[in-house]
Amino acid sequence: MKHLLSTQDLSKDEAVTVLDTAAQMAATQSREIKKLPTLRGRTVVNLFFEDSTRTRISFETAAKRLSADVINFSAKGSSVSKGESLKDTALTLHAMGADAVVVRHWASGAPHQLAYSGWLGGGDDHVAVLNAGDGTHQHPTQALLDAFTMRRHLVGRVGGAPDDGVGSDLAGVKVAIVGDVLHSRVARSNVHLLRTLGADVELVAPPTLLPVGVETWPCTTSYDLDETLARRQPDAVMMLRVQRERMSGGAGAFFPSPLEYTRRYGLDARRLAMLPSHSIVMHPGPMNRGLEISAEAADSPGSVIVEQVANGVAVRMAALYLLLAGTSAEGSVQ
Ligand code: NCD
């Protein structure tokens, strides 16, 4: 594998290799000295055309922990705001000797265009492209960190394995993904990766926030959160942010009122009590506290939301390592 653009490109073996490599990386992160020399002399560019807190900082931390040089490039304050094209930006980065480009872009497909346009070189000279979120399309490292977090909590615990589930997939794990699926690249990336790893996924959303064609996705759907929680007893509940900035026409075009949304689709203490005691509560952040998730749910003992952020560093270290340092021990991701 030369790039990480979509979870749909990952086979089960490749996905498990990324998760296992992330487990090795995570083990190094509890040491006093967290830095590894692996990517010394390599240059990673963070190219962000859309706002981000967690993902940008996480990629930057991951690259630095592997001793790479990191260049942060955000569209605001760069020549992009003077109208420079993606092509000219890419040619500039290539000329500067970037080895990997981490890209977040508002346009679905922009990372794919960067990877296969030739603007970043080709063949042995190619620059690895990592998709850090493109439009409403894909966010593969988020899905990988979510899978890593689920494996750690659910496979290790359910099977009693002492090793955080290393080597395992997510066979039989039941996941509910709830909320603004329509605008969510996190949901799209997760549905495909979780299915590849053998989990059972149900999407729960109002009909207006489910995309056309969702029936072809490898999951089930429901409009009724209470019913899904009671019937499926999910091991993990992943709440999605209501993405008001992507709602042309305003949130009012998608649901009657915030209060109504919260009443039908918000995770609160009452709904939390419907879950099995081992269930985990997830959210990719940033959260709208009081809208899709209450403070009690976000801060509950079963919430792994802060741990997701920490796991993001290990997963991004693994992705950079596998793409830039060559083959894994097993040689299945290269
Ligand atoms: C997500 C994103 O940007 O797609 N956030 C993230 O990467 N942590 C989800 C969101 O913005 O709601």
Coordinates of C-alpha atoms and ligand atoms in Angstrom, one line a residue:
M1 CA 0.0 0.0 0.0
K2 CA 1.4 3.4 -1.0
H3 CA -1.3 5.7 0.3
L4 CA -4.0 5.6 3.0
L5 CA -7.0 7.1 1.3
S6 CA -10.1 5.1 2.2
T7 CA -10.9 2.2 4.6
Q8 CA -12.5 0.5 1.6
D9 CA -9.0 -0.1 0.3
L10 CA -7.9 -2.1 3.4
S11 CA -8.1 -5.9 3.5
K12 CA -8.7 -7.5 6.8
D13 CA -5.1 -8.5 7.1
E14 CA -3.9 -5.0 6.3
A15 CA -6.3 -3.5 8.9
V16 CA -5.2 -5.9 11.6
T17 CA -1.6 -5.2 10.8
V18 CA -2.2 -1.4 11.3
L19 CA -3.9 -2.1 14.6
D20 CA -1.2 -4.5 15.8
T21 CA 1.5 -2.0 14.8
A22 CA -0.4 0.7 16.6
A23 CA -0.4 -1.5 19.7
Q24 CA 3.4 -1.7 19.5
M25 CA 3.5 2.1 19.1
A26 CA 1.1 2.6 22.1
A27 CA 3.5 0.5 24.2
T28 CA 6.3 2.9 23.5
Q29 CA 4.2 5.9 24.5
S30 CA 4.2 5.0 28.2
R31 CA 8.0 5.2 28.3
E32 CA 9.7 8.2 29.8
I33 CA 11.3 9.0 26.4
K34 CA 8.5 8.6 23.8
K35 CA 10.5 9.4 20.7
L36 CA 11.6 6.7 18.3
P37 CA 14.3 7.3 15.6
T38 CA 12.4 5.5 12.9
L39 CA 11.6 8.3 10.5
R40 CA 14.7 10.5 11.2
G41 CA 15.4 12.6 8.1
R42 CA 12.0 12.2 6.6
T43 CA 9.6 15.1 6.1
V44 CA 5.9 15.0 6.8
V45 CA 3.7 17.9 5.6
N46 CA 0.3 18.5 7.3
L47 CA -1.8 20.1 4.6
F48 CA -5.0 21.4 6.1
F49 CA -7.7 23.1 4.0
E50 CA -10.4 22.6 6.7
D51 CA -10.4 23.3 10.4
S52 CA -9.1 20.7 12.8
T53 CA -7.9 20.4 16.3
R54 CA -7.5 16.7 17.2
T55 CA -6.5 15.3 13.9
R56 CA -3.9 17.9 13.0
I57 CA -2.3 17.8 16.5
S58 CA -2.4 14.1 16.5
F59 CA -0.7 13.7 13.1
E60 CA 1.9 16.3 14.2
T61 CA 2.6 14.5 17.5
A62 CA 2.8 11.1 15.7
A63 CA 5.3 12.3 13.1
K64 CA 7.4 14.0 15.8
R65 CA 7.4 10.9 18.0
L66 CA 8.9 9.0 15.0
S67 CA 11.5 11.8 14.7
A68 CA 10.3 13.0 11.3
D69 CA 10.5 16.7 10.4
V70 CA 7.0 18.2 10.3
I71 CA 5.8 21.1 8.3
N72 CA 2.3 22.5 9.1
F73 CA 0.6 24.1 6.3
S74 CA -3.0 25.5 6.7
A75 CA -4.9 27.1 3.9
K76 CA -5.6 30.1 6.0
G77 CA -2.5 32.3 6.0
S78 CA -1.0 30.6 3.0
S79 CA -1.1 31.4 -0.7
V80 CA -4.2 29.2 -1.0
S81 CA -6.1 32.2 0.3
K82 CA -4.6 34.1 -2.7
G83 CA -6.2 31.5 -5.0
E84 CA -3.3 29.1 -5.5
S85 CA -4.6 25.8 -6.8
L86 CA -4.2 22.3 -5.2
K87 CA -1.9 21.5 -8.1
D88 CA 0.5 24.3 -7.5
T89 CA 0.5 23.7 -3.8
A90 CA 1.3 20.0 -4.5
L91 CA 4.2 20.9 -6.9
T92 CA 5.6 23.2 -4.2
L93 CA 5.5 20.5 -1.6
H94 CA 7.2 18.0 -3.9
A95 CA 9.9 20.5 -4.8
M96 CA 10.6 20.9 -1.0
G97 CA 11.2 17.2 -0.7
A98 CA 8.1 16.1 1.3
D99 CA 8.0 12.3 1.9
A100 CA 4.4 12.2 3.1
V101 CA 1.5 14.6 2.8
V102 CA -1.3 14.4 5.4
V103 CA -4.3 16.2 3.7
R104 CA -7.6 17.4 5.0
H105 CA -9.8 19.0 2.4
W106 CA -13.4 20.2 2.1
A107 CA -13.7 18.5 -1.3
S108 CA -14.4 14.7 -1.3
G109 CA -11.8 13.1 -3.5
A110 CA -9.0 15.7 -3.1
P111 CA -6.6 13.3 -1.4
H112 CA -7.2 10.8 -4.2
Q113 CA -6.4 13.5 -6.8
L114 CA -3.2 14.4 -4.9
A115 CA -2.1 10.8 -4.8
Y116 CA -2.7 9.9 -8.4
S117 CA -2.3 13.1 -10.3
G118 CA 1.5 12.8 -10.6
W119 CA 1.9 16.3 -9.0
L120 CA 3.7 14.7 -6.1
G121 CA 6.0 12.5 -8.3
G122 CA 5.6 8.9 -9.0
G123 CA 7.3 5.4 -8.8
D124 CA 10.0 5.2 -6.2
D125 CA 10.0 8.9 -5.9
H126 CA 6.3 9.0 -4.9
V127 CA 5.0 10.9 -1.9
A128 CA 2.7 9.0 0.4
V129 CA -0.7 10.6 0.8
L130 CA -2.7 10.1 4.0
N131 CA -6.3 11.2 4.0
A132 CA -7.1 13.2 7.2
G133 CA -10.7 13.8 6.2
D134 CA -12.1 14.8 2.8
G135 CA -15.6 16.4 2.6
T136 CA -18.2 13.9 3.5
H137 CA -16.3 11.0 2.0
Q138 CA -13.6 9.3 4.2
H139 CA -11.5 9.7 7.3
P140 CA -9.6 6.4 7.5
T141 CA -7.3 7.1 10.5
Q142 CA -10.3 8.0 12.6
A143 CA -12.0 4.7 11.8
L144 CA -8.7 2.9 12.6
L145 CA -8.4 4.6 15.9
D146 CA -12.0 3.8 16.7
A147 CA -11.4 0.1 15.8
F148 CA -8.2 0.1 17.9
T149 CA -10.2 1.5 20.9
M150 CA -13.0 -1.0 20.5
R151 CA -10.5 -3.9 20.2
R152 CA -8.7 -2.8 23.3
H153 CA -11.9 -2.6 25.4
L154 CA -14.1 -5.2 23.9
V155 CA -12.1 -8.1 22.5
G156 CA -9.6 -8.1 25.4
R157 CA -12.4 -7.9 27.9
V158 CA -14.9 -10.2 26.4
G159 CA -12.4 -12.9 25.6
G160 CA -10.4 -12.3 28.8
A161 CA -7.3 -11.9 26.7
P162 CA -4.6 -10.0 28.6
D163 CA -3.1 -8.5 25.4
D164 CA -5.6 -5.9 24.3
G165 CA -6.8 -8.1 21.6
V166 CA -3.6 -8.0 19.5
G167 CA -3.9 -10.1 16.4
S168 CA -7.7 -10.1 16.6
D169 CA -10.4 -8.7 14.4
L170 CA -13.8 -7.4 15.8
A171 CA -15.9 -10.5 14.9
G172 CA -19.2 -10.4 16.6
V173 CA -18.8 -6.9 18.2
K174 CA -22.1 -5.0 17.9
V175 CA -21.8 -1.3 17.2
A176 CA -24.4 1.5 16.9
I177 CA -23.4 4.6 15.0
V178 CA -25.9 7.4 15.8
G179 CA -26.7 10.8 14.4
D180 CA -25.7 12.9 11.4
V181 CA -24.6 10.0 9.1
L182 CA -25.4 12.1 6.0
H183 CA -22.5 14.5 6.5
S184 CA -20.2 12.1 8.3
R185 CA -17.0 10.8 6.8
V186 CA -16.4 9.2 10.1
A187 CA -19.5 7.1 9.7
R188 CA -18.6 6.1 6.1
S189 CA -15.1 5.1 7.1
N190 CA -16.2 3.2 10.1
V191 CA -19.0 1.2 8.4
H192 CA -16.5 -0.2 5.9
L193 CA -13.7 -0.9 8.3
L194 CA -15.9 -2.4 11.0
R195 CA -17.5 -4.7 8.4
T196 CA -14.1 -5.7 7.1
L197 CA -13.1 -6.6 10.7
G198 CA -16.3 -8.6 11.2
A199 CA -18.3 -6.3 13.5
D200 CA -22.1 -5.8 13.1
V201 CA -23.0 -2.2 12.5
E202 CA -26.4 -0.5 12.8
L203 CA -26.8 3.2 11.8
V204 CA -29.4 5.1 13.7
A205 CA -30.6 8.5 12.4
P206 CA -33.6 10.5 11.4
P207 CA -34.5 9.7 7.8
T208 CA -33.4 13.2 6.8
L209 CA -29.8 12.5 8.0
L210 CA -29.3 9.1 6.2
P211 CA -27.8 9.4 2.8
V212 CA -29.5 8.2 -0.4
G213 CA -28.2 4.7 -1.2
V214 CA -27.5 3.8 2.5
E215 CA -29.3 0.5 1.9
T216 CA -26.3 -0.6 -0.2
W217 CA -23.9 -0.1 2.7
P218 CA -22.8 -3.2 4.6
C219 CA -24.9 -2.4 7.8
T220 CA -28.5 -2.2 9.0
T221 CA -30.3 1.1 9.7
S222 CA -32.9 2.3 12.2
Y223 CA -34.8 5.5 12.9
D224 CA -35.4 4.6 16.5
L225 CA -32.5 4.9 19.0
D226 CA -34.4 3.5 22.0
E227 CA -35.4 0.4 20.0
T228 CA -31.8 -0.2 18.8
L229 CA -30.4 0.1 22.3
A230 CA -33.0 -2.3 23.7
R231 CA -33.0 -4.8 20.9
R232 CA -29.3 -4.9 20.0
Q233 CA -27.6 -4.2 23.3
P234 CA -24.6 -2.7 21.5
D235 CA -21.1 -3.2 22.8
A236 CA -20.1 0.3 21.5
V237 CA -22.3 3.3 20.8
M238 CA -20.6 5.9 18.6
M239 CA -22.3 9.3 18.7
L240 CA -21.8 11.6 15.7
R241 CA -21.6 15.4 15.8
V242 CA -24.5 17.3 14.2
Q243 CA -22.5 19.0 11.4
R244 CA -24.3 22.3 11.2
E245 CA -21.6 23.9 9.0
R246 CA -22.5 21.3 6.3
M247 CA -26.2 21.9 6.5
S248 CA -27.0 24.4 3.7
G249 CA -30.5 25.7 4.6
G250 CA -29.6 25.4 8.3
A251 CA -30.3 22.6 10.8
G252 CA -34.0 23.4 10.5
A253 CA -34.0 21.7 7.1
F254 CA -33.0 18.4 8.8
F255 CA -34.9 18.3 12.1
P256 CA -37.6 20.3 13.7
S257 CA -35.6 21.7 16.6
P258 CA -32.5 20.9 18.7
L259 CA -34.6 19.9 21.6
E260 CA -36.5 17.4 19.4
Y261 CA -33.3 16.0 18.0
T262 CA -31.9 15.5 21.6
R263 CA -35.1 13.9 22.7
R264 CA -35.0 11.3 19.9
Y265 CA -31.3 10.8 19.1
G266 CA -29.3 12.2 22.1
L267 CA -27.4 9.9 24.3
D268 CA -28.3 10.7 27.9
A269 CA -28.3 9.0 31.4
R270 CA -31.6 7.2 30.7
R271 CA -30.3 5.7 27.5
L272 CA -26.9 4.9 29.0
A273 CA -28.7 2.8 31.6
M274 CA -30.2 0.7 28.8
L275 CA -26.7 -0.5 27.7
P276 CA -24.9 -3.6 29.0
S277 CA -22.4 -2.7 31.7
H278 CA -19.3 -3.4 29.5
S279 CA -20.5 -1.1 26.7
I280 CA -18.3 1.8 25.6
V281 CA -19.4 5.3 24.6
M282 CA -17.5 6.9 21.7
H283 CA -17.5 10.3 19.9
P284 CA -14.9 11.5 17.4
G285 CA -15.1 15.1 18.7
P286 CA -15.7 17.9 18.6
M287 CA -18.8 17.3 20.7
N288 CA -21.9 19.4 20.9
R289 CA -22.6 18.7 24.6
G290 CA -26.3 18.9 25.2
L291 CA -27.2 18.2 21.6
E292 CA -26.1 14.7 20.5
I293 CA -24.6 13.7 23.9
S294 CA -25.3 14.8 27.4
A295 CA -22.5 15.7 29.9
E296 CA -23.4 12.6 32.0
A297 CA -22.9 10.4 29.0
A298 CA -19.7 12.1 27.7
D299 CA -18.1 11.9 31.2
S300 CA -19.5 8.5 32.2
P301 CA -17.3 5.6 33.3
G302 CA -18.0 3.8 30.0
S303 CA -16.9 6.8 28.0
V304 CA -13.7 6.3 26.0
I305 CA -13.8 9.7 24.2
V306 CA -10.6 11.0 25.7
E307 CA -8.8 7.7 25.2
Q308 CA -9.8 7.8 21.5
V309 CA -7.6 10.9 21.2
A310 CA -4.6 9.2 22.8
N311 CA -5.1 6.2 20.7
G312 CA -5.2 8.4 17.6
V313 CA -1.5 9.2 18.1
A314 CA -0.5 5.5 18.2
V315 CA -2.6 4.7 15.1
R316 CA -1.2 7.6 13.1
M317 CA 2.3 6.6 14.2
A318 CA 1.5 3.1 12.8
A319 CA 0.1 4.5 9.5
L320 CA 3.2 6.8 9.0
Y321 CA 5.5 4.0 9.9
L322 CA 3.9 1.4 7.6
L323 CA 3.8 3.9 4.6
L324 CA 7.2 5.4 5.0
A325 CA 9.4 2.9 6.7
G326 CA 8.5 0.1 4.3
T327 CA 7.1 -3.3 5.1
S328 CA 5.8 -4.5 8.4
A329 CA 7.2 -7.5 10.1
E330 CA 4.7 -9.6 8.2
G331 CA 5.1 -7.7 5.1
S332 CA 1.4 -7.4 4.5
V333 CA 1.2 -3.6 4.4
Q334 CA 3.8 -1.9 2.3
Ligands
NCD1 C1 -14.4 14.5 12.7 C2 -14.1 15.1 11.3 O1 -13.5 16.1 11.2 O2 -14.6 14.4 10.4 N1 -13.6 15.0 13.7 C3 -12.4 14.5 13.9 O3 -11.6 14.3 12.9 N2 -12.0 14.3 15.1 C4 -15.9 14.5 13.0 C5 -16.6 15.9 13.1 O4 -16.0 16.9 12.7 O5 -17.7 15.9 13.6

